[in-house]
C-alpha atoms as a PDB file:
ATOM      1  CA  MET A   1       0.040 228.168 128.956  1.00  0.00           C
ATOM      2  CA  THR A   2      -0.360 225.528 131.614  1.00  0.00           C
ATOM      3  CA  PRO A   3      -3.318 225.056 133.920  1.00  0.00           C
ATOM      4  CA  ALA A   4      -2.877 226.395 137.451  1.00  0.00           C
ATOM      5  CA  ALA A   5      -2.975 222.849 138.868  1.00  0.00           C
ATOM      6  CA  ASP A   6       0.084 221.806 136.821  1.00  0.00           C
ATOM      7  CA  GLN A   7       2.331 224.677 137.898  1.00  0.00           C
ATOM      8  CA  ALA A   8       5.219 223.832 140.183  1.00  0.00           C
ATOM      9  CA  GLU A   9       7.570 226.020 142.160  1.00  0.00           C
ATOM     10  CA  ARG A  10      11.077 225.394 140.847  1.00  0.00           C
ATOM     11  CA  PHE A  11      14.323 225.834 142.793  1.00  0.00           C
ATOM     12  CA  VAL A  12      17.364 225.858 140.530  1.00  0.00           C
ATOM     13  CA  GLY A  13      20.969 225.210 141.532  1.00  0.00           C
ATOM     14  CA  ARG A  14      24.244 225.365 139.644  1.00  0.00           C
ATOM     15  CA  ASN A  15      26.714 222.523 139.111  1.00  0.00           C
ATOM     16  CA  TYR A  16      30.351 223.652 139.353  1.00  0.00           C
ATOM     17  CA  ILE A  17      32.130 220.567 140.659  1.00  0.00           C
ATOM     18  CA  GLY A  18      31.247 218.126 137.851  1.00  0.00           C
ATOM     19  CA  PRO A  19      32.286 220.421 134.987  1.00  0.00           C
ATOM     20  CA  ALA A  20      35.443 221.504 136.828  1.00  0.00           C
ATOM     21  CA  LEU A  21      36.414 217.870 137.348  1.00  0.00           C
ATOM     22  CA  ILE A  22      35.847 217.071 133.660  1.00  0.00           C
ATOM     23  CA  VAL A  23      37.952 220.079 132.590  1.00  0.00           C
ATOM     24  CA  MET A  24      40.775 219.037 134.942  1.00  0.00           C
ATOM     25  CA  LEU A  25      40.726 215.482 133.579  1.00  0.00           C
ATOM     26  CA  THR A  26      40.736 216.851 130.020  1.00  0.00           C
ATOM     27  CA  VAL A  27      43.768 219.027 130.754  1.00  0.00           C
ATOM     28  CA  PHE A  28      45.498 216.018 132.319  1.00  0.00           C
ATOM     29  CA  TYR A  29      44.675 213.925 129.227  1.00  0.00           C
ATOM     30  CA  ALA A  30      45.957 216.701 126.941  1.00  0.00           C
ATOM     31  CA  ILE A  31      49.245 216.991 128.845  1.00  0.00           C
ATOM     32  CA  LEU A  32      49.797 213.231 128.775  1.00  0.00           C
ATOM     33  CA  GLY A  33      48.865 213.113 125.101  1.00  0.00           C
ATOM     34  CA  GLN A  34      51.422 215.747 124.200  1.00  0.00           C
ATOM     35  CA  ALA A  35      54.131 213.707 125.923  1.00  0.00           C
ATOM     36  CA  ASN A  36      53.181 210.546 123.985  1.00  0.00           C
ATOM     37  CA  THR A  37      54.789 210.463 120.531  1.00  0.00           C
ATOM     38  CA  ALA A  38      52.242 207.931 119.229  1.00  0.00           C
ATOM     39  CA  MET A  39      49.475 210.499 119.765  1.00  0.00           C
ATOM     40  CA  GLN A  40      51.317 213.081 117.704  1.00  0.00           C
ATOM     41  CA  GLU A  41      51.286 210.934 114.538  1.00  0.00           C
ATOM     42  CA  ASP A  42      47.497 211.173 114.078  1.00  0.00           C
ATOM     43  CA  GLY A  43      46.277 214.138 116.086  1.00  0.00           C
ATOM     44  CA  THR A  44      42.757 214.385 114.613  1.00  0.00           C
ATOM     45  CA  PHE A  45      41.126 211.869 116.922  1.00  0.00           C
ATOM     46  CA  TYR A  46      43.168 213.147 119.863  1.00  0.00           C
ATOM     47  CA  TRP A  47      41.896 216.710 119.454  1.00  0.00           C
ATOM     48  CA  LEU A  48      38.362 215.492 118.745  1.00  0.00           C
ATOM     49  CA  VAL A  49      38.327 213.682 122.101  1.00  0.00           C
ATOM     50  CA  ILE A  50      39.597 216.781 123.905  1.00  0.00           C
ATOM     51  CA  VAL A  51      36.955 218.989 122.284  1.00  0.00           C
ATOM     52  CA  MET A  52      34.187 216.464 123.073  1.00  0.00           C
ATOM     53  CA  TYR A  53      35.204 216.340 126.746  1.00  0.00           C
ATOM     54  CA  LEU A  54      35.164 220.133 126.925  1.00  0.00           C
ATOM     55  CA  LEU A  55      31.705 220.165 125.313  1.00  0.00           C
ATOM     56  CA  LEU A  56      30.572 217.627 127.923  1.00  0.00           C
ATOM     57  CA  ALA A  57      31.783 219.960 130.675  1.00  0.00           C
ATOM     58  CA  VAL A  58      29.869 222.858 129.086  1.00  0.00           C
ATOM     59  CA  LEU A  59      26.746 220.672 128.843  1.00  0.00           C
ATOM     60  CA  PHE A  60      26.937 219.764 132.531  1.00  0.00           C
ATOM     61  CA  PHE A  61      27.500 223.401 133.468  1.00  0.00           C
ATOM     62  CA  PHE A  62      24.435 224.677 131.587  1.00  0.00           C
ATOM     63  CA  ARG A  63      22.194 221.704 132.479  1.00  0.00           C
ATOM     64  CA  ARG A  64      21.233 223.087 135.852  1.00  0.00           C
ATOM     65  CA  PRO A  65      19.983 220.813 138.649  1.00  0.00           C
ATOM     66  CA  TYR A  66      16.579 221.670 140.088  1.00  0.00           C
ATOM     67  CA  LEU A  67      13.860 220.711 142.548  1.00  0.00           C
ATOM     68  CA  ALA A  68      10.285 221.314 141.450  1.00  0.00           C
ATOM     69  CA  VAL A  69       7.571 221.185 144.115  1.00  0.00           C
ATOM     70  CA  GLY A  70       4.107 220.719 142.654  1.00  0.00           C
ATOM     71  CA  LYS A  71       0.675 220.212 144.112  1.00  0.00           C
ATOM     72  CA  ASP A  72       1.184 216.537 145.029  1.00  0.00           C
ATOM     73  CA  TYR A  73       4.690 215.707 143.798  1.00  0.00           C
ATOM     74  CA  VAL A  74       8.350 216.691 143.848  1.00  0.00           C
ATOM     75  CA  GLN A  75      10.595 216.358 140.814  1.00  0.00           C
ATOM     76  CA  THR A  76      14.323 216.610 140.165  1.00  0.00           C
ATOM     77  CA  ARG A  77      16.938 215.791 137.544  1.00  0.00           C
ATOM     78  CA  LYS A  78      19.247 212.837 138.095  1.00  0.00           C
ATOM     79  CA  TRP A  79      21.923 211.289 135.840  1.00  0.00           C
ATOM     80  CA  THR A  80      19.342 209.141 134.045  1.00  0.00           C
ATOM     81  CA  GLY A  81      16.816 211.937 133.533  1.00  0.00           C
ATOM     82  CA  ASP A  82      13.979 213.631 135.361  1.00  0.00           C
ATOM     83  CA  LYS A  83      12.585 211.762 138.378  1.00  0.00           C
ATOM     84  CA  ARG A  84       9.251 212.420 140.053  1.00  0.00           C
ATOM     85  CA  LEU A  85       8.018 211.384 143.498  1.00  0.00           C
ATOM     86  CA  GLN A  86       4.384 211.476 144.478  1.00  0.00           C
ATOM     87  CA  ALA A  87       3.603 212.705 147.990  1.00  0.00           C
ATOM     88  CA  SER A  88       2.524 209.190 149.002  1.00  0.00           C
ATOM     89  CA  ASP A  89       6.019 207.840 148.179  1.00  0.00           C
ATOM     90  CA  ILE A  90       7.843 210.258 150.498  1.00  0.00           C
ATOM     91  CA  ARG A  91       8.665 208.955 153.981  1.00  0.00           C
ATOM     92  CA  SER A  92      10.033 212.166 155.472  1.00  0.00           C
ATOM     93  CA  ILE A  93      11.739 215.445 154.694  1.00  0.00           C
ATOM     94  CA  ARG A  94      14.804 216.387 156.707  1.00  0.00           C
ATOM     95  CA  VAL A  95      16.125 219.960 156.782  1.00  0.00           C
ATOM     96  CA  GLN A  96      19.423 221.083 158.255  1.00  0.00           C
ATOM     97  CA  PRO A  97      21.574 224.140 157.594  1.00  0.00           C
ATOM     98  CA  GLY A  98      22.736 223.960 153.967  1.00  0.00           C
ATOM     99  CA  TYR A  99      20.981 220.654 153.204  1.00  0.00           C
ATOM    100  CA  VAL A 100      17.534 219.343 152.347  1.00  0.00           C
ATOM    101  CA  VAL A 101      17.005 215.561 152.281  1.00  0.00           C
ATOM    102  CA  ILE A 102      13.887 213.906 150.890  1.00  0.00           C
ATOM    103  CA  GLU A 103      13.685 210.325 152.147  1.00  0.00           C
ATOM    104  CA  HIS A 104      11.619 207.929 150.047  1.00  0.00           C
ATOM    105  CA  LYS A 105      11.173 204.186 149.562  1.00  0.00           C
ATOM    106  CA  LYS A 106      14.107 203.700 147.167  1.00  0.00           C
ATOM    107  CA  GLY A 107      16.663 206.014 148.789  1.00  0.00           C
ATOM    108  CA  ASN A 108      17.299 209.655 149.527  1.00  0.00           C
ATOM    109  CA  TRP A 109      17.458 212.799 147.439  1.00  0.00           C
ATOM    110  CA  VAL A 110      20.019 215.190 148.903  1.00  0.00           C
ATOM    111  CA  PHE A 111      20.061 218.847 147.888  1.00  0.00           C
ATOM    112  CA  SER A 112      23.131 220.755 149.069  1.00  0.00           C
ATOM    113  CA  ARG A 113      24.038 224.409 149.089  1.00  0.00           C
ATOM    114  CA  VAL A 114      27.748 223.529 148.898  1.00  0.00           C
ATOM    115  CA  MET A 115      27.674 220.984 146.060  1.00  0.00           C
ATOM    116  CA  ASN A 116      25.031 222.439 143.745  1.00  0.00           C
ATOM    117  CA  ARG A 117      24.333 225.956 145.048  1.00  0.00           C
ATOM    118  CA  TYR A 118      20.668 225.269 145.841  1.00  0.00           C
ATOM    119  CA  PRO A 119      18.683 227.942 147.735  1.00  0.00           C
ATOM    120  CA  THR A 120      18.124 225.544 150.641  1.00  0.00           C
ATOM    121  CA  ASP A 121      16.390 228.052 152.933  1.00  0.00           C
ATOM    122  CA  GLU A 122      13.668 228.792 150.370  1.00  0.00           C
ATOM    123  CA  MET A 123      13.381 225.082 149.537  1.00  0.00           C
ATOM    124  CA  ALA A 124      12.925 224.255 153.219  1.00  0.00           C
ATOM    125  CA  ALA A 125      10.122 226.809 153.588  1.00  0.00           C
ATOM    126  CA  ARG A 126       8.241 225.457 150.564  1.00  0.00           C
ATOM    127  CA  LEU A 127       8.793 221.816 151.547  1.00  0.00           C
ATOM    128  CA  THR A 128       7.483 222.565 155.055  1.00  0.00           C
ATOM    129  CA  THR A 129       4.132 223.658 153.632  1.00  0.00           C
ATOM    130  CA  PHE A 130       4.198 220.675 151.215  1.00  0.00           C
ATOM    131  CA  ALA A 131       4.779 218.309 154.158  1.00  0.00           C
ATOM    132  CA  GLN A 132       1.953 219.867 156.164  1.00  0.00           C
ATOM    133  CA  GLN A 133      -0.475 219.583 153.243  1.00  0.00           C
ATOM    134  CA  HIS A 134       0.289 215.880 152.692  1.00  0.00           C
ATOM    135  CA  LYS A 135       0.965 214.881 156.314  1.00  0.00           C
ATOM    136  CA  ILE A 136       4.598 213.957 155.695  1.00  0.00           C
ATOM    137  CA  GLU A 137       7.009 213.815 158.615  1.00  0.00           C
ATOM    138  CA  MET A 138       9.184 216.931 158.690  1.00  0.00           C
ATOM    139  CA  LYS A 139      12.468 216.915 160.652  1.00  0.00           C
ATOM    140  CA  GLN A 140      14.288 220.183 161.408  1.00  0.00           C
ATOM    141  CA  LEU A 141      17.863 219.605 162.621  1.00  0.00           C
END
């Protein structure tokens, strides 16, 4: 159980493009490896690499991207791990059809319906109330 103050509303997407790209590169590597006679001499490492790449694609598929909106912070998962922004670090929030952009001091966080299947309409509604609570500039395009 978590205290009510620590609960955050979480919007989860799905990553299809990254895993699909890894699978395509693995198939390409497998085709090229079958054509190379040097690879056929010791196939153990060759097949281990193929299996590891496929496991990486499965990992990226099941490791779903998210945006969590808490009481005074937003949090998401990036390549290097979970990242959290306090409300005071956010410059503005920009909403347009299919996209939500959180602008902060070190860059932008972009959440896309096309790339990661985020529910951008629900995210925009929750981020609008978050912006009003913390007096953050909200841009609707």
